Amino acid sequence: MTQIAFSRPVSAQRLLLGCGVVAGPSYVTVAMAQALTREGFDLARHPWSYLANGDLGWIQTAKFVLTGLATIAAAVGLRHALAPGRAARWAPILVGVFGASMIGAAIFPADPAMGFPAGTPEGPGAVTLSGTLHMAVGGVGFLCMAAACHVVASRQAREGRGGSALHSRVTGTLFLGSFAGIAAGGGAAWTNLMFVAGIVAVWAWLSLVSLDLSREAA
């Protein structure tokens, strides 16, 4: 009876952390597949958020929602896996806000612009309330995820895991810098490509942290 009572919460915790393992790779795979196949999309010019526009925009919208829910589930898993300590309080909150921001990004899609979807005039285009809210909720989520990296890094450093702490800090800084670049870059190719790199890096970080904590739970 003791063994059964112990195995149930651990299994639930590993399931929640498993959501964190798969959330990023699935999001990046689906987004990249669309970026490489949808007419008129250019990785050097168009943020992935633009994929929510057009006839196939529902794919990206659904992916925002599913990935957001998986990220929130991972945040719940982090709450238990990181206990006790400050990281157990703040990291799950910050990661959870990032997940919620993705759902917000699905509710408020980005405005069509820069010639995408096909047939859209070149240039920044008209800014709607939806586009403004998309940037706002996304910005809050990005800032929280960058902060989560540094919160986890502090815990890793206290545990003597210098390499993991360095990886977390570099990821958080890169992600924050890539967001700042795309927010101020005016559509320059290097800012868009840097933003893609930042997104891939932060999703890889969440996968690795979730996987590591899941193994500890096992």
Coordinates of N, CA, C and O in Angstrom, one line a residue, residues 120-181:
T120 N -1.1 40.2 -49.2 CA -1.0 41.3 -48.3 C 0.0 42.3 -48.8 O 1.0 42.0 -49.3
P121 N -0.4 43.6 -48.8 CA 0.6 44.6 -49.3 C 1.9 44.6 -48.5 O 1.9 44.2 -47.3
E122 N 2.9 45.0 -49.1 CA 4.2 45.1 -48.4 C 4.1 46.3 -47.4 O 3.3 47.1 -47.5
G123 N 5.1 46.2 -46.4 CA 5.1 47.2 -45.4 C 4.4 46.8 -44.1 O 3.8 45.7 -44.0
P124 N 4.5 47.6 -43.1 CA 3.9 47.2 -41.7 C 2.4 47.0 -41.7 O 1.9 46.2 -40.9
G125 N 1.7 47.6 -42.6 CA 0.3 47.5 -42.6 C -0.4 48.2 -41.5 O 0.2 48.8 -40.6
A126 N -1.8 48.0 -41.4 CA -2.6 48.7 -40.4 C -2.4 47.9 -39.0 O -2.3 46.7 -39.0
V127 N -2.3 48.7 -38.0 CA -2.2 48.1 -36.6 C -3.6 48.1 -36.0 O -4.2 49.1 -35.8
T128 N -4.1 46.9 -35.7 CA -5.4 46.7 -35.1 C -5.3 46.5 -33.6 O -4.2 46.3 -33.1
L129 N -6.5 46.5 -32.9 CA -6.5 46.2 -31.5 C -5.9 44.8 -31.2 O -5.2 44.5 -30.3
S130 N -6.3 43.8 -32.1 CA -5.9 42.5 -32.0 C -4.4 42.4 -32.1 O -3.7 41.7 -31.3
G131 N -3.8 43.1 -33.1 CA -2.3 43.1 -33.2 C -1.6 43.7 -32.0 O -0.6 43.2 -31.6
T132 N -2.2 44.8 -31.5 CA -1.6 45.4 -30.3 C -1.6 44.5 -29.1 O -0.6 44.4 -28.4
L133 N -2.8 43.9 -28.9 CA -2.9 42.9 -27.8 C -2.0 41.7 -27.9 O -1.4 41.2 -27.0
H134 N -1.8 41.3 -29.2 CA -0.9 40.2 -29.5 C 0.5 40.5 -29.0 O 1.2 39.7 -28.3
M135 N 1.0 41.7 -29.4 CA 2.3 42.1 -28.9 C 2.4 42.3 -27.4 O 3.4 41.9 -26.8
A136 N 1.3 42.8 -26.8 CA 1.4 43.0 -25.4 C 1.4 41.7 -24.6 O 2.3 41.6 -23.7
V137 N 0.5 40.8 -24.9 CA 0.5 39.5 -24.2 C 1.8 38.7 -24.4 O 2.4 38.1 -23.6
G138 N 2.3 38.8 -25.7 CA 3.5 38.1 -26.0 C 4.7 38.7 -25.3 O 5.6 38.0 -24.8
G139 N 4.8 40.0 -25.2 CA 5.8 40.7 -24.5 C 5.9 40.3 -23.0 O 7.0 40.0 -22.5
V140 N 4.7 40.3 -22.4 CA 4.7 39.9 -21.0 C 5.2 38.4 -20.8 O 6.0 38.1 -19.9
G141 N 4.7 37.5 -21.7 CA 5.2 36.2 -21.7 C 6.7 36.0 -21.9 O 7.3 35.2 -21.2
F142 N 7.2 36.7 -22.9 CA 8.6 36.6 -23.1 C 9.5 37.1 -22.0 O 10.5 36.4 -21.6
L143 N 9.1 38.2 -21.4 CA 9.8 38.7 -20.2 C 9.8 37.7 -19.0 O 10.8 37.5 -18.4
C144 N 8.6 37.1 -18.8 CA 8.5 36.1 -17.7 C 9.3 34.9 -18.0 O 10.0 34.4 -17.1
M145 N 9.4 34.4 -19.2 CA 10.1 33.2 -19.5 C 11.6 33.5 -19.4 O 12.4 32.6 -18.9
A146 N 12.1 34.7 -19.8 CA 13.5 35.0 -19.6 C 13.8 35.1 -18.1 O 14.9 34.6 -17.7
A147 N 12.9 35.6 -17.3 CA 13.1 35.7 -15.9 C 13.2 34.3 -15.3 O 14.0 34.0 -14.4
A148 N 12.3 33.4 -15.8 CA 12.3 32.0 -15.3 C 13.6 31.3 -15.5 O 14.1 30.6 -14.6
C149 N 14.3 31.6 -16.6 CA 15.6 31.0 -16.8 C 16.6 31.4 -15.8 O 17.3 30.6 -15.2
H150 N 16.5 32.7 -15.4 CA 17.5 33.2 -14.4 C 17.1 32.7 -13.0 O 18.0 32.5 -12.2
V151 N 15.8 32.6 -12.7 CA 15.4 32.0 -11.4 C 15.9 30.6 -11.2 O 16.5 30.2 -10.2
V152 N 15.7 29.8 -12.2 CA 16.2 28.4 -12.2 C 17.7 28.4 -12.2 O 18.3 27.5 -11.5
A153 N 18.4 29.3 -12.9 CA 19.8 29.3 -12.9 C 20.4 29.6 -11.4 O 21.4 29.0 -11.0
S154 N 19.7 30.4 -10.7 CA 20.1 30.7 -9.3 C 20.1 29.4 -8.5 O 21.0 29.1 -7.7
R155 N 19.0 28.7 -8.6 CA 18.9 27.4 -7.9 C 19.9 26.4 -8.3 O 20.6 25.7 -7.5
Q156 N 20.2 26.3 -9.6 CA 21.2 25.4 -10.1 C 22.6 25.7 -9.6 O 23.3 24.8 -9.3
A157 N 22.9 27.0 -9.5 CA 24.2 27.5 -9.0 C 24.3 27.1 -7.5 O 25.4 26.6 -7.1
R158 N 23.2 27.3 -6.7 CA 23.3 26.9 -5.3 C 23.5 25.4 -5.1 O 24.0 25.0 -4.1
E159 N 23.0 24.6 -6.1 CA 23.2 23.2 -6.0 C 24.5 22.7 -6.5 O 24.8 21.5 -6.6
G160 N 25.4 23.6 -7.0 CA 26.7 23.3 -7.5 C 26.7 22.8 -8.9 O 27.7 22.2 -9.4
R161 N 25.6 23.1 -9.7 CA 25.5 22.7 -11.1 C 25.8 23.9 -11.9 O 25.0 24.5 -12.6
G162 N 27.1 24.2 -12.0 CA 27.6 25.4 -12.7 C 27.3 25.4 -14.2 O 26.9 26.4 -14.7
G163 N 27.4 24.2 -14.8 CA 27.2 24.2 -16.3 C 25.7 24.4 -16.6 O 25.4 25.2 -17.5
S164 N 24.8 23.8 -15.8 CA 23.4 24.0 -16.0 C 23.0 25.4 -15.8 O 22.2 26.0 -16.5
A165 N 23.6 26.0 -14.7 CA 23.3 27.4 -14.4 C 23.7 28.4 -15.5 O 23.0 29.3 -15.9
L166 N 24.9 28.1 -16.1 CA 25.4 28.9 -17.2 C 24.4 28.8 -18.4 O 24.1 29.8 -19.0
H167 N 24.0 27.6 -18.7 CA 23.1 27.4 -19.8 C 21.8 28.1 -19.6 O 21.3 28.8 -20.5
S168 N 21.3 28.1 -18.4 CA 20.0 28.8 -18.1 C 20.2 30.3 -18.2 O 19.3 31.0 -18.8
R169 N 21.3 30.8 -17.7 CA 21.5 32.3 -17.8 C 21.7 32.7 -19.3 O 21.1 33.7 -19.7
V170 N 22.5 32.0 -20.0 CA 22.7 32.3 -21.4 C 21.4 32.2 -22.2 O 21.1 33.1 -23.0
T171 N 20.6 31.2 -22.0 CA 19.3 31.1 -22.6 C 18.4 32.2 -22.3 O 17.8 32.8 -23.2
G172 N 18.3 32.6 -21.0 CA 17.4 33.7 -20.7 C 17.8 35.0 -21.3 O 17.0 35.8 -21.7
T173 N 19.1 35.2 -21.3 CA 19.7 36.5 -21.9 C 19.5 36.5 -23.4 O 19.1 37.6 -23.9
L174 N 19.7 35.4 -24.0 CA 19.5 35.3 -25.5 C 18.0 35.5 -25.8 O 17.7 36.3 -26.8
F175 N 17.1 34.9 -25.1 CA 15.7 35.1 -25.4 C 15.3 36.5 -25.2 O 14.5 37.0 -26.0
L176 N 15.7 37.1 -24.1 CA 15.3 38.5 -23.8 C 15.9 39.4 -24.9 O 15.2 40.3 -25.4
G177 N 17.2 39.2 -25.3 CA 17.8 40.0 -26.3 C 17.1 39.8 -27.7 O 17.0 40.8 -28.4
S178 N 16.7 38.6 -28.0 CA 16.1 38.4 -29.3 C 14.7 39.1 -29.4 O 14.3 39.6 -30.4
F179 N 14.0 39.1 -28.2 CA 12.7 39.8 -28.2 C 13.0 41.3 -28.4 O 12.2 42.0 -29.1
A180 N 13.9 41.8 -27.6 CA 14.2 43.3 -27.7 C 14.6 43.6 -29.2 O 14.2 44.7 -29.7
G181 N 15.4 42.7 -29.8 CA 15.8 43.0 -31.2 C 14.6 43.1 -32.2 O 14.5 44.0 -33.0

